[in-house]
PDB file of C-alpha atoms in Angstrom:
ATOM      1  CA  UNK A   1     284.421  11.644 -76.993  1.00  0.00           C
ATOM      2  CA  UNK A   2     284.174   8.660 -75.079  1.00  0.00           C
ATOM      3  CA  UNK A   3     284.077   6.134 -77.736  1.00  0.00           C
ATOM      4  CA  UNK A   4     284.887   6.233 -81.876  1.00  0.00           C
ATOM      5  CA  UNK A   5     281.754   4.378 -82.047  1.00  0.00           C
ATOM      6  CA  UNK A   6     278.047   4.809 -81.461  1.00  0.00           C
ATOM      7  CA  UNK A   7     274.571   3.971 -82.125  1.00  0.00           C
ATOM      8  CA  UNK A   8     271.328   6.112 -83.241  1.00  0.00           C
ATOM      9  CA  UNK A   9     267.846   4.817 -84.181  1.00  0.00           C
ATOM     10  CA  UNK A  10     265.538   7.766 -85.647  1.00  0.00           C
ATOM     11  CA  UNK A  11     261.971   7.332 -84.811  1.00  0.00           C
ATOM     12  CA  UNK A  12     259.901   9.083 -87.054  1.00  0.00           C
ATOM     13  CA  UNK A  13     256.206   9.061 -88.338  1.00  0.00           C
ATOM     14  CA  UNK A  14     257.057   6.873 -91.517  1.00  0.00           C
ATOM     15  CA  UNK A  15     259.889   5.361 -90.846  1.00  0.00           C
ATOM     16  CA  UNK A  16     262.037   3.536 -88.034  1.00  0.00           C
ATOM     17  CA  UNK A  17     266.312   3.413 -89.328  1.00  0.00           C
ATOM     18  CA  UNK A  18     269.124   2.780 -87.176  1.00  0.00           C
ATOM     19  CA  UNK A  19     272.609   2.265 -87.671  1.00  0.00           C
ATOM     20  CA  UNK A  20     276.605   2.592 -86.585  1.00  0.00           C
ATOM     21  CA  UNK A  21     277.964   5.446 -86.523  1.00  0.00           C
ATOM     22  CA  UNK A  22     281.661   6.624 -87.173  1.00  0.00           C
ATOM     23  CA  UNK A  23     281.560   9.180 -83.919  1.00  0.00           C
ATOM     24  CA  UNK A  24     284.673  11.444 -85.761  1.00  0.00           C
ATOM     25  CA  UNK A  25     283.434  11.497 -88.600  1.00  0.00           C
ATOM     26  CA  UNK A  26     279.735  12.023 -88.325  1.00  0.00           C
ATOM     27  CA  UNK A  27     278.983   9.159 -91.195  1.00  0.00           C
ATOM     28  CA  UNK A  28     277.594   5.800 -91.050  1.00  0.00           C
ATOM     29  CA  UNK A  29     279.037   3.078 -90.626  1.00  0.00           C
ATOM     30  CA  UNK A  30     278.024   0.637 -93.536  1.00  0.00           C
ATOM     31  CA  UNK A  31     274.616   0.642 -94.525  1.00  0.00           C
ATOM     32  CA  UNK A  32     271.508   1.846 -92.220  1.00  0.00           C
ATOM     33  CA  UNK A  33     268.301  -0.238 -91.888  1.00  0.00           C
ATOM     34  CA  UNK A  34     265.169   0.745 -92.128  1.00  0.00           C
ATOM     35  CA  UNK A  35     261.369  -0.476 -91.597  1.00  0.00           C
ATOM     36  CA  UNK A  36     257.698   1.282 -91.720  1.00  0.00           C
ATOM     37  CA  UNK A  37     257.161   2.667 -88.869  1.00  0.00           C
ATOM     38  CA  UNK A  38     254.139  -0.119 -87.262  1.00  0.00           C
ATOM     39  CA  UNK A  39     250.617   1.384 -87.313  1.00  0.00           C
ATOM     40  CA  UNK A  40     249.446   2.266 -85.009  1.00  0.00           C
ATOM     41  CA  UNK A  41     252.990   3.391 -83.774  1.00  0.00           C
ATOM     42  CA  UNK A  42     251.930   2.688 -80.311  1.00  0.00           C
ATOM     43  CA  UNK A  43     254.855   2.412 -77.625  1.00  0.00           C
ATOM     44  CA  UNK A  44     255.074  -1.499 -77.913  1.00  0.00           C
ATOM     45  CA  UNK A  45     255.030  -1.786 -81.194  1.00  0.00           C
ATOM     46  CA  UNK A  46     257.993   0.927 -81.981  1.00  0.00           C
ATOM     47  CA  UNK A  47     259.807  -0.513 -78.967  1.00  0.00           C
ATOM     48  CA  UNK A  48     259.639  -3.945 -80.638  1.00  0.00           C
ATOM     49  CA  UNK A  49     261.114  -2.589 -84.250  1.00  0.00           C
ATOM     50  CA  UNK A  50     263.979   0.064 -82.420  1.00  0.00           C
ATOM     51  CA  UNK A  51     264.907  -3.602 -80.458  1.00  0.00           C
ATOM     52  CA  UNK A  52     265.192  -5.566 -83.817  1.00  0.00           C
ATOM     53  CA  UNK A  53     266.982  -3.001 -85.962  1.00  0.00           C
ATOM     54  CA  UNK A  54     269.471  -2.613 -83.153  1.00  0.00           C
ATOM     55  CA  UNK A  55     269.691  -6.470 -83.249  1.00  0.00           C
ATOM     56  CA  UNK A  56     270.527  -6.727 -86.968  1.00  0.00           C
ATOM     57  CA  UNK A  57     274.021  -4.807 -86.229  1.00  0.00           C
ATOM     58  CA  UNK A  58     274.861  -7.570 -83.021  1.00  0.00           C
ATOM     59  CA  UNK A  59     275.372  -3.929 -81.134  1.00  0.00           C
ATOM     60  CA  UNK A  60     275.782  -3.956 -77.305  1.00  0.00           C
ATOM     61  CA  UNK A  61     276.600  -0.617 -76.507  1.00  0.00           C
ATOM     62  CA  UNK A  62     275.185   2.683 -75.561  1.00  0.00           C
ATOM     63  CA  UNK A  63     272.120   3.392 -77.990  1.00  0.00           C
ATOM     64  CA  UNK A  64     270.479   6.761 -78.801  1.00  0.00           C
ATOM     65  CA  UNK A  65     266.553   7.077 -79.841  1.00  0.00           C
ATOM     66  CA  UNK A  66     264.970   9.662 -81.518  1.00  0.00           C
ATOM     67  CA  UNK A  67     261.301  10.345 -81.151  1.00  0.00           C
ATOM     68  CA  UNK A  68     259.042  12.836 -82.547  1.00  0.00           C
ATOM     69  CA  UNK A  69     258.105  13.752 -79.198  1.00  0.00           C
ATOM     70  CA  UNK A  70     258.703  16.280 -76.684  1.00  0.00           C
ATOM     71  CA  UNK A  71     261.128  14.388 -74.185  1.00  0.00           C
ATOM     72  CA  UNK A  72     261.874  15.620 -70.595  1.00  0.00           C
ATOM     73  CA  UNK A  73     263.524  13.367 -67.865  1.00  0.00           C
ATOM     74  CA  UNK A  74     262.977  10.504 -70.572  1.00  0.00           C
ATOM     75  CA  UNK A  75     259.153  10.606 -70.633  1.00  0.00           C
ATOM     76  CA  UNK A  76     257.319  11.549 -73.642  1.00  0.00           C
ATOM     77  CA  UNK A  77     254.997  14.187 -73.254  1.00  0.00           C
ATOM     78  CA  UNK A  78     253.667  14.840 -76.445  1.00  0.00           C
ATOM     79  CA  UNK A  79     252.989  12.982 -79.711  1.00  0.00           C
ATOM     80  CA  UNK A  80     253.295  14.315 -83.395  1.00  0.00           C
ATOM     81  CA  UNK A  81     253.252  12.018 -85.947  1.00  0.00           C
ATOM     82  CA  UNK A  82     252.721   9.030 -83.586  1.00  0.00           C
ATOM     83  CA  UNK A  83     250.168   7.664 -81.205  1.00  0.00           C
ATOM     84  CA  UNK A  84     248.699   9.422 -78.796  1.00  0.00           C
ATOM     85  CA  UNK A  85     249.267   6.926 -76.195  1.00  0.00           C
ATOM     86  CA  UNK A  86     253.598   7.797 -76.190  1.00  0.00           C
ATOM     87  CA  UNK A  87     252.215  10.708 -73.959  1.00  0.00           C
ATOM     88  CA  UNK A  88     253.286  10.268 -70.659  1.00  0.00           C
ATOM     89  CA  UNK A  89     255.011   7.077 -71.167  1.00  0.00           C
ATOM     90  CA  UNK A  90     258.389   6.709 -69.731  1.00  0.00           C
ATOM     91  CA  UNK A  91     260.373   6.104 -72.839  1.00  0.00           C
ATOM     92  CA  UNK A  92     263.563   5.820 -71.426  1.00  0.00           C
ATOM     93  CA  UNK A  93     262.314   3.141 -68.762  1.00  0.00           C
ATOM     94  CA  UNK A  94     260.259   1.307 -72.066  1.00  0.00           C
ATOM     95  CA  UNK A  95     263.809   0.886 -74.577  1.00  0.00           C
ATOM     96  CA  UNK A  96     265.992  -0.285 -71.632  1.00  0.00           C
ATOM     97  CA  UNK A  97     263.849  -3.201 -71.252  1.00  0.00           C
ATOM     98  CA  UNK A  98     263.330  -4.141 -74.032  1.00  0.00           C
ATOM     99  CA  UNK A  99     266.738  -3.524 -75.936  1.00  0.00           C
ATOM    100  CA  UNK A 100     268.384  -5.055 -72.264  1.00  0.00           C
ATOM    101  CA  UNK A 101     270.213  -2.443 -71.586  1.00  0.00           C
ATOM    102  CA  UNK A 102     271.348  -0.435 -68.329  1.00  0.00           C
ATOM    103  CA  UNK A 103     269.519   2.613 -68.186  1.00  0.00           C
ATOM    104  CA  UNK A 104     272.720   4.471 -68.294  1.00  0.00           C
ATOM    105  CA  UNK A 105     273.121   2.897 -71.849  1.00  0.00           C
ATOM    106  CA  UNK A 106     269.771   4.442 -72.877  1.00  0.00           C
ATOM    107  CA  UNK A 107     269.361   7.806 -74.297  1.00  0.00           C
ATOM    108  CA  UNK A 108     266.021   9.280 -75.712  1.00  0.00           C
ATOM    109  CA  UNK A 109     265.704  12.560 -77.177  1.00  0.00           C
ATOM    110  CA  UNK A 110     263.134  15.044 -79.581  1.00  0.00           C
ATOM    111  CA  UNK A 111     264.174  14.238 -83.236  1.00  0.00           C
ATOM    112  CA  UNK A 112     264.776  17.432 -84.724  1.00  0.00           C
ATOM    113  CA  UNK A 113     267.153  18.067 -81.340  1.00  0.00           C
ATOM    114  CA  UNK A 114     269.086  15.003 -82.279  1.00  0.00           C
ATOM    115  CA  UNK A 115     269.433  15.968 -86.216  1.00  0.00           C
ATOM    116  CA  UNK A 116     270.820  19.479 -85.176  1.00  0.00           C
ATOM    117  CA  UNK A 117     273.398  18.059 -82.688  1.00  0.00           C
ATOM    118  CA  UNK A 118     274.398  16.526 -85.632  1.00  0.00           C
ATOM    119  CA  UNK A 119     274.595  18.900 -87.977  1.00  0.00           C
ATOM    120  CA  UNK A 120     276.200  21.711 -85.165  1.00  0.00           C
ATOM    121  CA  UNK A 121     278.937  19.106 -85.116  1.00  0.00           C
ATOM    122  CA  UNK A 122     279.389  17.674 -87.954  1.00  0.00           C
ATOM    123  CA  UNK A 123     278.032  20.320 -90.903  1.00  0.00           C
ATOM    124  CA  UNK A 124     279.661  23.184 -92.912  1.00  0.00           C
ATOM    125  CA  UNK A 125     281.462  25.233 -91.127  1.00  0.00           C
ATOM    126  CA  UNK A 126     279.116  28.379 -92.143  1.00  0.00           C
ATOM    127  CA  UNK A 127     278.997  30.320 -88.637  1.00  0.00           C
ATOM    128  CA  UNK A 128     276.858  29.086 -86.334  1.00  0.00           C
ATOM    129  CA  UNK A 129     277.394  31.663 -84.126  1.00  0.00           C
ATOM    130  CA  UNK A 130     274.424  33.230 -82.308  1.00  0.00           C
ATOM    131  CA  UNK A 131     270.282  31.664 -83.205  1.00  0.00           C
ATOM    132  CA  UNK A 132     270.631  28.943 -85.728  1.00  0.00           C
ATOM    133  CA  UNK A 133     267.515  27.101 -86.250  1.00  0.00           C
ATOM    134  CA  UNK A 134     267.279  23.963 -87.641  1.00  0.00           C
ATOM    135  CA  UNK A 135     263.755  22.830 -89.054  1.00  0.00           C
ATOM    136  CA  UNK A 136     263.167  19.317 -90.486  1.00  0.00           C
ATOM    137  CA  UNK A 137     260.899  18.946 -93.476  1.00  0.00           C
ATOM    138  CA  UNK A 138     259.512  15.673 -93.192  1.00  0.00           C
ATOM    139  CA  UNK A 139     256.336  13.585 -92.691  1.00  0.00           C
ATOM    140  CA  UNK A 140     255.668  16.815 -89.771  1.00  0.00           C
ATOM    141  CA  UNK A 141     258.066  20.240 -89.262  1.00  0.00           C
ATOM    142  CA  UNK A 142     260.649  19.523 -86.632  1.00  0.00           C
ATOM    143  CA  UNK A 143     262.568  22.080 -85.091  1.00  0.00           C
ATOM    144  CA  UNK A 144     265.988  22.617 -83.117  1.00  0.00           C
ATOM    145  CA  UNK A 145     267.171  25.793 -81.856  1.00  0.00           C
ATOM    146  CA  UNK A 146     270.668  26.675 -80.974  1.00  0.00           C
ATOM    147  CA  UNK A 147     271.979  29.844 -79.228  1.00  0.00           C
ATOM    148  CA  UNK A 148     275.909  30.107 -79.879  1.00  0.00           C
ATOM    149  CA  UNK A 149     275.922  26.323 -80.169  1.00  0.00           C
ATOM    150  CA  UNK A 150     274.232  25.018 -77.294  1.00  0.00           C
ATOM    151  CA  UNK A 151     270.827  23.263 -77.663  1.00  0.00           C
ATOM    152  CA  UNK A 152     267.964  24.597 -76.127  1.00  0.00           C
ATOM    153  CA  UNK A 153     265.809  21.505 -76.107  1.00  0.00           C
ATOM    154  CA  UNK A 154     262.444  20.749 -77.081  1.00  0.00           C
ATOM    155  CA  UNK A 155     261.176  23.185 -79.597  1.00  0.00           C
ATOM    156  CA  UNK A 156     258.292  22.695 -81.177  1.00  0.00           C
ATOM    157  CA  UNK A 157     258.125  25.826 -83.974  1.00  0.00           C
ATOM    158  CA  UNK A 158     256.387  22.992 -86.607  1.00  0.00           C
ATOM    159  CA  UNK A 159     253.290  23.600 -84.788  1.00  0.00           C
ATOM    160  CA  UNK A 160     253.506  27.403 -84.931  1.00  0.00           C
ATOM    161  CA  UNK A 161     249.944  28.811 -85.635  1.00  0.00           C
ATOM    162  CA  UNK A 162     250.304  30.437 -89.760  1.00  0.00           C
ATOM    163  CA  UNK A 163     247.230  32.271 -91.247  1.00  0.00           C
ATOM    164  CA  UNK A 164     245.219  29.841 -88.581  1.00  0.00           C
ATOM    165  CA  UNK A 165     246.489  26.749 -89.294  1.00  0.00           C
ATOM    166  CA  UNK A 166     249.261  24.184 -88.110  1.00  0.00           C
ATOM    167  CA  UNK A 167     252.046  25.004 -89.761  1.00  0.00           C
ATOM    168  CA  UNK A 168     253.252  21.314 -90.537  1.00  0.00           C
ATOM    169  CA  UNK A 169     249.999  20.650 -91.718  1.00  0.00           C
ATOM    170  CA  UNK A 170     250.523  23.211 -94.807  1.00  0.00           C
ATOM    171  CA  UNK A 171     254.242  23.317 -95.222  1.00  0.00           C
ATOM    172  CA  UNK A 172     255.611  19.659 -94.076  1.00  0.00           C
ATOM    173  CA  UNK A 173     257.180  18.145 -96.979  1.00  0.00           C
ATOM    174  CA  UNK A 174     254.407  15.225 -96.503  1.00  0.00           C
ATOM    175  CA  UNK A 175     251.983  17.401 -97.507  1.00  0.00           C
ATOM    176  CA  UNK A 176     253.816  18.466-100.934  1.00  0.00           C
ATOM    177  CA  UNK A 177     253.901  14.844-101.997  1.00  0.00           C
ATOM    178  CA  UNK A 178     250.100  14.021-100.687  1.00  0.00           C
ATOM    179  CA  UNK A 179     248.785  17.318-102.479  1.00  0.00           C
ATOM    180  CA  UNK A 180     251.221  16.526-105.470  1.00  0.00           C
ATOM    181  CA  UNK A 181     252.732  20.496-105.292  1.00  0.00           C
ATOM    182  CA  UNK A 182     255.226  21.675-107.666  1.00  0.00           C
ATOM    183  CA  UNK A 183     258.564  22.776-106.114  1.00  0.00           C
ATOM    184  CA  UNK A 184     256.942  26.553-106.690  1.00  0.00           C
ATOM    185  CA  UNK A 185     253.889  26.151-104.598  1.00  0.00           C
ATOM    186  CA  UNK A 186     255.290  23.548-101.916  1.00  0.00           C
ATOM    187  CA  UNK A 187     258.167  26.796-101.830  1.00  0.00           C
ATOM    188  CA  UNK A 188     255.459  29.767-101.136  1.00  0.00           C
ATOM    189  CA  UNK A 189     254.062  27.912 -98.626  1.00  0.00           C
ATOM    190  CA  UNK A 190     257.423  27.136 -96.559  1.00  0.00           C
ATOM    191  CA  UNK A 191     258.282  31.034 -97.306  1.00  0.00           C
ATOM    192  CA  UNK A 192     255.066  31.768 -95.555  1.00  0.00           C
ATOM    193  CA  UNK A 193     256.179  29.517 -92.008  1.00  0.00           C
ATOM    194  CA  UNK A 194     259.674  30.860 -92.034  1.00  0.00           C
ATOM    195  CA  UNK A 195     258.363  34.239 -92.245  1.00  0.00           C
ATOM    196  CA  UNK A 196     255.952  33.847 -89.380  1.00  0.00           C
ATOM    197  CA  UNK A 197     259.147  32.043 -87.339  1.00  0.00           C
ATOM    198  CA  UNK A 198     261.348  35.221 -88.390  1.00  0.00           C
ATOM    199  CA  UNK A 199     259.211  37.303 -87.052  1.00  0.00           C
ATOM    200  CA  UNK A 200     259.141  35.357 -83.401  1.00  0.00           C
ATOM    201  CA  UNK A 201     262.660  34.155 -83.127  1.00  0.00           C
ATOM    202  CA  UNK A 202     265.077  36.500 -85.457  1.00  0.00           C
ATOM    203  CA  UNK A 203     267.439  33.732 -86.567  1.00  0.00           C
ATOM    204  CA  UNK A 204     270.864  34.008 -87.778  1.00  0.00           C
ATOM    205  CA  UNK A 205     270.770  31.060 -89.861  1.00  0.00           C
ATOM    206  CA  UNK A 206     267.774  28.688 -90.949  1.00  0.00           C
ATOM    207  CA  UNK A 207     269.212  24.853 -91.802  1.00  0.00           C
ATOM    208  CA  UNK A 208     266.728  23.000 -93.860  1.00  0.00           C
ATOM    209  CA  UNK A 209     267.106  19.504 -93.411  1.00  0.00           C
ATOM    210  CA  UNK A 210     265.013  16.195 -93.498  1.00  0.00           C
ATOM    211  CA  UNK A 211     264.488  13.824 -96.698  1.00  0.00           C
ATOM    212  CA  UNK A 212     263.823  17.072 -98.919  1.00  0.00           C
ATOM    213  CA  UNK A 213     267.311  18.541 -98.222  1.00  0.00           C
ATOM    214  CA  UNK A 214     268.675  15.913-100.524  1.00  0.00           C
ATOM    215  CA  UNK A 215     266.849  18.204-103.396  1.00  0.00           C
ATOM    216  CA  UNK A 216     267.673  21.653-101.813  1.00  0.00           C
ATOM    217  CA  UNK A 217     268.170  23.223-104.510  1.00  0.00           C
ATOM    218  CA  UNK A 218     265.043  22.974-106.031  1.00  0.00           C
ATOM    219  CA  UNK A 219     263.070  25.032-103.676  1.00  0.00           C
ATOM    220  CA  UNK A 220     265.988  27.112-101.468  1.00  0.00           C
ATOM    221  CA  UNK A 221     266.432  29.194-104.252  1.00  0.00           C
ATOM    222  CA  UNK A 222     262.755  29.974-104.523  1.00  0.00           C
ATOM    223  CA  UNK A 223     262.631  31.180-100.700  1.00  0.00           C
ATOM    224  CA  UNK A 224     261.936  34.571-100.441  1.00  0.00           C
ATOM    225  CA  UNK A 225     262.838  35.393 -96.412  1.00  0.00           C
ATOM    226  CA  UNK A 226     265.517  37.412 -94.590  1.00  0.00           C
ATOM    227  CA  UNK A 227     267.552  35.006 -93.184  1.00  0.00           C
ATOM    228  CA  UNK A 228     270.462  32.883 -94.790  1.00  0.00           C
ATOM    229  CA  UNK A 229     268.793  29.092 -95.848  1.00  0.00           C
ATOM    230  CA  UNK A 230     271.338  26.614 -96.179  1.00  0.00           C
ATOM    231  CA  UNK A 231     271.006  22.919 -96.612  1.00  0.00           C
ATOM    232  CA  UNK A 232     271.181  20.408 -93.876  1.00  0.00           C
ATOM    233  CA  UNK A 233     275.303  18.560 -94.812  1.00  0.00           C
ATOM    234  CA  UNK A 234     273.816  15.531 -92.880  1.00  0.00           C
ATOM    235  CA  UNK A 235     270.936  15.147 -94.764  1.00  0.00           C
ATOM    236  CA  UNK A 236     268.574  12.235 -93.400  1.00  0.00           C
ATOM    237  CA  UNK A 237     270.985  10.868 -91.612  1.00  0.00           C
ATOM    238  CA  UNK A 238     271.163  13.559 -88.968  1.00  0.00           C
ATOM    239  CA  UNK A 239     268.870  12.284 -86.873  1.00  0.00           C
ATOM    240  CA  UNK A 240     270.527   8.693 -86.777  1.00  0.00           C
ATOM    241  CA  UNK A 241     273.716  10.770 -85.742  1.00  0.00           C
ATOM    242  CA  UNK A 242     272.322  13.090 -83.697  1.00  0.00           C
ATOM    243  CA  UNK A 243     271.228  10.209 -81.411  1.00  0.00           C
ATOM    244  CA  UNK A 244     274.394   7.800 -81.589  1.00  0.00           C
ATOM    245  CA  UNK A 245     276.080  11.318 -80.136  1.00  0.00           C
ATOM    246  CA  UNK A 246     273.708  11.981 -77.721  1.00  0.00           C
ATOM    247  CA  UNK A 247     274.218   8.416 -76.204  1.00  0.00           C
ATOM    248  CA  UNK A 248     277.971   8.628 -76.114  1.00  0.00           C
ATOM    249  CA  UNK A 249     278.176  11.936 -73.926  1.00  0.00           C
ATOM    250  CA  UNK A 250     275.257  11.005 -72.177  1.00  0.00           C
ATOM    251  CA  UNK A 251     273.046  13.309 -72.852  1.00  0.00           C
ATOM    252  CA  UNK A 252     269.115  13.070 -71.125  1.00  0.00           C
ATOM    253  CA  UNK A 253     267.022  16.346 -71.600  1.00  0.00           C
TER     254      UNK A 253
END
């Protein structure tokens, strides 16, 4: 690696944290920060709050960013979770500006693609040999896909049409807490998803991850699929780690 250090900020639809990260480790480095994400989450606005959390750690290096978006060339060309209006805006070009930084210093990727960079590096040493999937249960249904280790970017398997509906909008952990589901019915409902994805993609491994890993073993055990289900090690962190990574090998899908 190029440096021991790094930084990630995870942009997601409720939240905006950033912190140092320990590059050999995979950990943070002290405590992260954290803010609402602004509403609406247009691109000023979450350029503004990614510029002052980066601020609060007096960090002038490299910087990842996370962003629930599809991201090719550093442009955003979708929007889940987040306003419409990040489509088609040059991220990349946006967070260089505004954090002052060279656009070699700048790295913006899909969120779920950061969190399983993480977790391929830094997880349990299960193999992760051939299709691992990694899906992140959050405020939507993220999704990274890895064939023998190597990202293939820009997934987007949360939106995967299930008995005629958006997947993330039945099965997101977001919609557990807003429909106040017990572990059993939130579980039926992911069971249902991963079947339909099981059926598309064949996985070798499924990593859950996103805030509701933290109480994996609630609701793993209550999956009823073919494929092996393990816990994201990284937790809700991955994302944060994912990106400090992705800045200090330079990576730009």
């Amino acid at each position: 690696m190029a440096g021991t250090r790094g930084f990630g900020v995870d942009v997601g639809g409720s939240g905006i944290k950033g912190c140092v990260v320990d590059l050999q480790a995979g950990t943070l480095v002290g405590e992260r920060v954290r803010t609402s994400t602004p509403q609406p989450s247009t691109p000023d606005a979450v350029a503004d709050v990614v510029a002052k959390t980066v601020e609060q750690f007096d960090w002038h290096g490299p910087v990842g960013i996370t962003l629930p978006t599809v991201v090719k060339q550093g442009k955003a060309l979708s929007a889940a979770n987040i306003s419409k209006k990040w489509i088609g805006t040059d991220a990349h070009a946006l967070f260089a500006e505004r954090l002052g930084r060279q656009p070699n210093e700048i790295v913006v990727l899909n969120d779920a693609d950061a969190a399983g960079m993480a977790e391929i590096r830094y997880g349990s040493d299960i193999d992760r040999s051939g299709v691992v999937v990694l899906l992140t249960f959050g405020t939507g249904i993220g999704s990274a896909v890895f064939l023998d280790g190597e990202l293939i970017p820009n997934t987007e398997f949360g939106h995967l049409e299930v008995d005629g509906h958006d997947a993330e909008t039945k099965a997101a952990a977001s919609v557990k807490e807003e429909h106040d589901l017990s572990w059993e019915e939130w579980s039926k409902r992911v069971t249902r998803y991963l079947r339909r994805l099981e059926d598309l993609v064949w996985p070798d491994l499924i990593i859950a991850g996103g805030g509701v890993s933290k109480k994996a073993d609630k609701w793993l055990p209550l999956l009823d699929v073919r494929t092996k289900v393990v816990a994201a090690e990284l937790r809700n962190d991955a994302g944060i780690v994912g990106a400090a990574v992705a800045a200090d090998i330079g990576v730009q899908h």
